[in-house]
């Protein structure tokens, strides 16, 4: 607990007597709340002797736990998120291009092609997300095989297998629905990891480690969903296909007719009213009126 400062002498009164005392009380209460949040993220595995009395704040507790994480785990954890960041960046850029194409701003890009490329980028992101869910679940099998915190048999093995089945099942959905389902999956798996860390089934730093990696992935998913909703339509839906057909028809109507001089030694003339055709195509005549 943090030691109260200047506002301590008013703690027994109904409220703060001055604005300064009120601000001090608010600051201390917010500080205590954020420190409690940091301890909750860490799964409650924060001991009094691990954090100095003057540093029992959100950043102090977070830094204390982070220092206990082996550096290779941090490096590879962040490196594993780089492909997901790349896929998210590609999705955002392609969503913008697809949105411009669908609204007619990029006449050289067919909206169907733009949406197809965007759909492929979303599929890459969802596929990698399913792989990440499977990998995070498999870590619990590693803890069970190593006997970390004791052997827990089917319970921990089921905890490791559930993300594999869940992540694989999201691939049967359309990309946008799959991203939403995977966001729920990453959030739910972190909650399970939080409980596992508190129960001693994982290292004391594991819950916080997983929390910030989940924040990274969750932010990428939200960014992709926001981009596709704001800029680019997603292929595979009837309404989108209907809109594409309408856009193509509108573009065709706006295209000017190609007319005027045509190179070559032929010309087209209107046929007489009693003829069997509307146009007569023949060789061009010379200036003197003779045919070539």
Coordinates of C-alpha atoms in Angstrom, one line a residue:
X1 CA 0.0 0.0 0.0
X2 CA 1.2 3.6 -0.7
X3 CA 1.6 5.9 2.3
X4 CA -0.7 8.9 2.1
X5 CA 0.9 12.3 2.0
X6 CA -0.5 15.8 2.5
X7 CA -4.1 14.7 2.6
X8 CA -3.6 12.2 5.4
X9 CA -4.8 14.6 8.1
X10 CA -8.2 14.9 6.5
X11 CA -8.8 11.2 6.1
X12 CA -11.1 11.1 9.2
X13 CA -13.3 13.9 7.9
X14 CA -16.2 13.7 5.5
X15 CA -14.2 15.0 2.6
X16 CA -11.2 17.0 1.5
X17 CA -11.1 20.5 2.9
X18 CA -9.2 22.1 0.0
X19 CA -8.8 21.5 -3.7
X20 CA -5.2 20.6 -3.2
X21 CA -6.1 18.0 -0.6
X22 CA -8.8 16.6 -3.0
X23 CA -6.3 16.4 -5.8
X24 CA -3.8 14.6 -3.5
X25 CA -6.5 12.1 -2.5
X26 CA -7.5 11.4 -6.1
X27 CA -3.8 11.0 -7.1
X28 CA -3.2 8.5 -4.4
X29 CA -6.4 6.5 -5.1
X30 CA -5.6 6.4 -8.8
X31 CA -2.1 5.3 -8.0
X32 CA -3.4 2.5 -5.8
X33 CA -5.8 1.4 -8.4
X34 CA -3.2 1.2 -11.2
X35 CA -0.9 -0.7 -8.9
X36 CA -3.7 -3.2 -8.2
X37 CA -4.2 -3.5 -12.0
X38 CA -0.5 -4.2 -12.5
X39 CA -0.7 -6.9 -9.8
X40 CA -3.8 -8.4 -11.4
X41 CA -2.1 -8.5 -14.9
X42 CA 0.8 -10.3 -13.2
X43 CA -1.6 -12.9 -11.8
X44 CA -1.0 -11.8 -8.3
X45 CA 2.5 -13.1 -8.3
X46 CA 4.1 -9.9 -6.9
X47 CA 5.7 -10.1 -3.5
X48 CA 6.5 -7.3 -1.1
X49 CA 10.3 -8.0 -1.2
X50 CA 10.3 -7.9 -5.0
X51 CA 9.2 -4.3 -5.3
X52 CA 10.6 -1.4 -3.2
X53 CA 8.1 0.5 -1.1
X54 CA 8.6 3.7 -3.1
X55 CA 8.2 1.9 -6.4
X56 CA 4.9 0.1 -5.8
X57 CA 3.2 1.7 -8.8
X58 CA 1.9 0.4 -12.1
X59 CA 5.3 1.0 -13.8
X60 CA 7.3 -0.2 -10.8
X61 CA 5.4 -3.5 -10.6
X62 CA 5.4 -4.0 -14.3
X63 CA 9.1 -3.3 -14.7
X64 CA 9.9 -5.6 -11.7
X65 CA 8.1 -8.5 -13.3
X66 CA 9.4 -7.7 -16.8
X67 CA 13.0 -7.9 -15.5
X68 CA 12.4 -11.5 -14.5
X69 CA 11.5 -12.6 -18.0
X70 CA 14.5 -14.2 -19.8
X71 CA 15.6 -11.9 -22.6
X72 CA 15.4 -14.6 -25.4
X73 CA 11.7 -15.1 -24.6
X74 CA 11.1 -11.4 -25.1
X75 CA 13.1 -11.2 -28.3
X76 CA 11.4 -14.2 -29.9
X77 CA 8.0 -13.2 -28.6
X78 CA 8.3 -9.8 -30.3
X79 CA 9.8 -11.4 -33.4
X80 CA 6.8 -13.7 -33.6
X81 CA 4.6 -10.7 -33.8
X82 CA 6.4 -9.0 -36.7
X83 CA 4.7 -11.1 -39.4
X84 CA 1.3 -10.2 -37.8
X85 CA 2.2 -6.6 -37.8
X86 CA 3.2 -6.9 -41.5
X87 CA 0.0 -8.6 -42.4
X88 CA -2.0 -5.9 -40.6
X89 CA -0.1 -3.1 -42.4
X90 CA -0.8 -4.8 -45.7
X91 CA -4.5 -5.2 -44.9
X92 CA -4.8 -1.5 -43.9
X93 CA -3.1 -0.4 -47.2
X94 CA -5.1 -2.7 -49.4
X95 CA -8.3 -1.8 -47.7
X96 CA -7.7 1.8 -48.5
X97 CA -6.9 0.9 -52.2
X98 CA -10.0 -1.3 -52.4
X99 CA -12.1 1.5 -51.0
X100 CA -10.8 4.0 -53.6
X101 CA -11.3 1.5 -56.4
X102 CA -14.9 0.7 -55.3
X103 CA -15.8 4.4 -55.2
X104 CA -14.2 5.1 -58.6
X105 CA -11.2 7.2 -57.5
X106 CA -8.7 4.7 -58.9
X107 CA -10.0 4.1 -62.4
X108 CA -7.0 1.9 -63.4
X109 CA -7.8 -0.7 -60.7
X110 CA -10.9 -2.9 -61.1
X111 CA -12.8 -3.0 -57.8
X112 CA -13.1 -6.8 -58.0
X113 CA -9.4 -7.2 -58.3
X114 CA -8.7 -4.8 -55.4
X115 CA -11.2 -6.6 -53.2
X116 CA -9.7 -10.0 -54.1
X117 CA -6.2 -8.9 -53.1
X118 CA -7.6 -7.5 -49.9
X119 CA -9.4 -10.8 -49.2
X120 CA -6.1 -12.7 -49.7
X121 CA -4.3 -10.4 -47.2
X122 CA -7.0 -11.0 -44.6
X123 CA -6.8 -14.7 -45.2
X124 CA -3.0 -14.5 -44.5
X125 CA -3.6 -12.6 -41.3
X126 CA -6.3 -15.0 -40.1
X127 CA -4.2 -18.0 -40.9
X128 CA -1.2 -16.7 -39.0
X129 CA -3.5 -15.8 -36.1
X130 CA -4.7 -19.4 -36.0
X131 CA -1.1 -20.6 -35.9
X132 CA -0.3 -18.2 -33.0
X133 CA -3.3 -19.5 -31.1
X134 CA -2.2 -23.1 -31.6
X135 CA 1.4 -22.3 -30.5
X136 CA 0.2 -20.5 -27.3
X137 CA -1.9 -23.5 -26.5
X138 CA 0.9 -25.9 -27.1
X139 CA 3.1 -24.2 -24.5
X140 CA 0.8 -25.7 -21.8
X141 CA 1.7 -29.1 -23.1
X142 CA 5.3 -28.2 -22.7
X143 CA 4.6 -27.1 -19.1
X144 CA 2.9 -30.5 -18.5
X145 CA 5.6 -32.5 -20.0
X146 CA 8.2 -30.7 -17.9
X147 CA 6.1 -31.1 -14.8
X148 CA 6.1 -27.4 -14.1
X149 CA 4.1 -26.8 -10.9
X150 CA 3.4 -30.6 -10.8
X151 CA 1.6 -32.8 -13.3
X152 CA -2.1 -32.0 -13.9
X153 CA -3.0 -34.5 -16.5
X154 CA -6.0 -34.1 -18.7
X155 CA -6.9 -30.7 -17.3
X156 CA -3.8 -28.9 -18.5
X157 CA -3.6 -31.0 -21.7
X158 CA -7.2 -29.9 -22.5
X159 CA -6.1 -26.3 -21.9
X160 CA -3.4 -26.7 -24.4
X161 CA -5.5 -28.5 -27.0
X162 CA -8.5 -26.1 -26.9
X163 CA -6.8 -23.1 -28.6
X164 CA -5.6 -25.5 -31.4
X165 CA -9.2 -26.6 -32.2
X166 CA -10.6 -23.1 -31.8
X167 CA -8.0 -21.4 -34.0
X168 CA -8.5 -24.1 -36.7
X169 CA -12.2 -23.7 -36.6
X170 CA -12.0 -19.9 -37.3
X171 CA -10.5 -20.6 -40.7
X172 CA -13.9 -21.9 -41.8
X173 CA -15.3 -18.3 -41.3
X174 CA -15.1 -15.4 -43.7
X175 CA -12.0 -13.2 -42.9
X176 CA -13.8 -10.5 -41.0
X177 CA -15.7 -12.9 -38.8
X178 CA -12.5 -15.0 -38.3
X179 CA -10.7 -11.9 -37.0
X180 CA -13.5 -11.2 -34.5
X181 CA -13.5 -14.8 -33.4
X182 CA -9.7 -14.8 -33.0
X183 CA -9.8 -11.6 -31.0
X184 CA -12.2 -13.4 -28.6
X185 CA -9.9 -16.4 -28.6
X186 CA -6.7 -14.4 -27.8
X187 CA -8.6 -12.6 -25.0
X188 CA -10.0 -15.8 -23.6
X189 CA -6.6 -17.6 -23.7
X190 CA -4.9 -14.8 -21.9
X191 CA -7.6 -15.1 -19.1
X192 CA -6.9 -18.8 -18.9
X193 CA -3.1 -18.1 -18.8
X194 CA -3.8 -15.6 -16.0
X195 CA -5.6 -18.3 -14.0
X196 CA -2.9 -20.8 -14.8
X197 CA -0.1 -18.4 -13.6
X198 CA -2.0 -17.7 -10.4
X199 CA -2.3 -21.5 -9.8
X200 CA 1.4 -22.0 -10.3
X201 CA 1.0 -23.9 -13.6
X202 CA 3.2 -21.4 -15.4
X203 CA 6.2 -19.1 -14.5
X204 CA 5.3 -16.1 -12.3
X205 CA 6.1 -13.7 -15.1
X206 CA 4.0 -15.6 -17.8
X207 CA 0.7 -13.8 -17.2
X208 CA 2.2 -10.3 -17.7
X209 CA 4.3 -11.6 -20.6
X210 CA 1.2 -12.9 -22.4
X211 CA -0.9 -9.9 -21.6
X212 CA 1.3 -7.4 -23.5
X213 CA 1.7 -9.8 -26.4
X214 CA -2.1 -10.2 -26.5
X215 CA -2.4 -6.4 -26.5
X216 CA -0.2 -6.2 -29.5
X217 CA -2.2 -8.9 -31.4
X218 CA -5.5 -7.5 -30.3
X219 CA -4.6 -4.0 -31.4
X220 CA -3.6 -5.3 -34.9
X221 CA -7.0 -7.1 -35.2
X222 CA -8.9 -4.0 -34.2
X223 CA -6.9 -1.9 -36.7
X224 CA -7.6 -4.4 -39.5
X225 CA -11.3 -4.5 -38.7
X226 CA -11.5 -0.7 -38.5
X227 CA -9.7 -0.3 -41.9
X228 CA -11.9 -2.8 -43.7
X229 CA -15.0 -1.2 -42.2
X230 CA -14.0 2.4 -43.0
X231 CA -12.3 2.0 -46.4
X232 CA -12.5 -1.4 -48.1
X233 CA -15.4 -3.7 -48.7
X234 CA -14.6 -7.4 -48.3
X235 CA -15.3 -9.9 -51.0
X236 CA -17.5 -13.0 -50.6
X237 CA -20.8 -11.3 -49.7
X238 CA -23.8 -11.0 -51.9
X239 CA -24.3 -7.3 -51.2
X240 CA -20.7 -6.6 -52.1
X241 CA -21.0 -8.5 -55.4
X242 CA -24.2 -6.6 -56.2
X243 CA -22.5 -3.3 -55.5
X244 CA -19.6 -4.3 -57.7
X245 CA -21.9 -5.0 -60.6
X246 CA -23.6 -1.7 -60.1
X247 CA -20.2 0.1 -60.1
X248 CA -19.1 -1.7 -63.3
X249 CA -22.4 -0.7 -65.0
X250 CA -22.0 2.9 -64.0
X251 CA -18.5 3.0 -65.2
X252 CA -19.5 1.5 -68.6
X253 CA -22.2 4.2 -68.9
X254 CA -19.7 7.0 -68.3
X255 CA -17.2 5.7 -70.8
X256 CA -17.3 7.9 -74.0
X257 CA -18.1 6.2 -77.3
X258 CA -15.1 5.7 -79.5
X259 CA -15.8 7.5 -82.8
X260 CA -14.1 9.5 -85.5
X261 CA -11.3 8.7 -88.0
X262 CA -10.3 5.1 -88.3
X263 CA -7.0 4.3 -90.1
X264 CA -7.0 1.9 -93.1
X265 CA -8.4 1.7 -96.6
X266 CA -12.0 1.0 -95.6
X267 CA -15.0 3.3 -94.7
X268 CA -18.4 2.7 -93.3
X269 CA -21.5 4.4 -94.8
X270 CA -25.1 4.3 -93.9
X271 CA -27.0 1.9 -96.1
X272 CA -30.1 2.9 -98.1
X273 CA -33.5 2.4 -96.4
X274 CA -34.3 -0.6 -98.7
X275 CA -31.0 -2.4 -98.0
X276 CA -30.7 -5.5 -95.8
X277 CA -28.2 -3.9 -93.5
X278 CA -27.7 -0.6 -91.6
X279 CA -24.1 0.0 -92.6
X280 CA -22.1 -0.6 -95.8
X281 CA -18.4 -1.2 -95.3
X282 CA -16.3 -0.7 -98.5
X283 CA -12.9 0.4 -99.7
X284 CA -12.2 4.1 -99.6
X285 CA -12.5 6.1 -102.8
X286 CA -9.8 8.3 -104.1
X287 CA -10.2 12.1 -104.3
X288 CA -11.3 11.7 -107.9
X289 CA -14.2 9.5 -106.9
X290 CA -12.6 6.2 -108.1
X291 CA -12.2 3.2 -105.9
X292 CA -8.7 2.1 -105.0

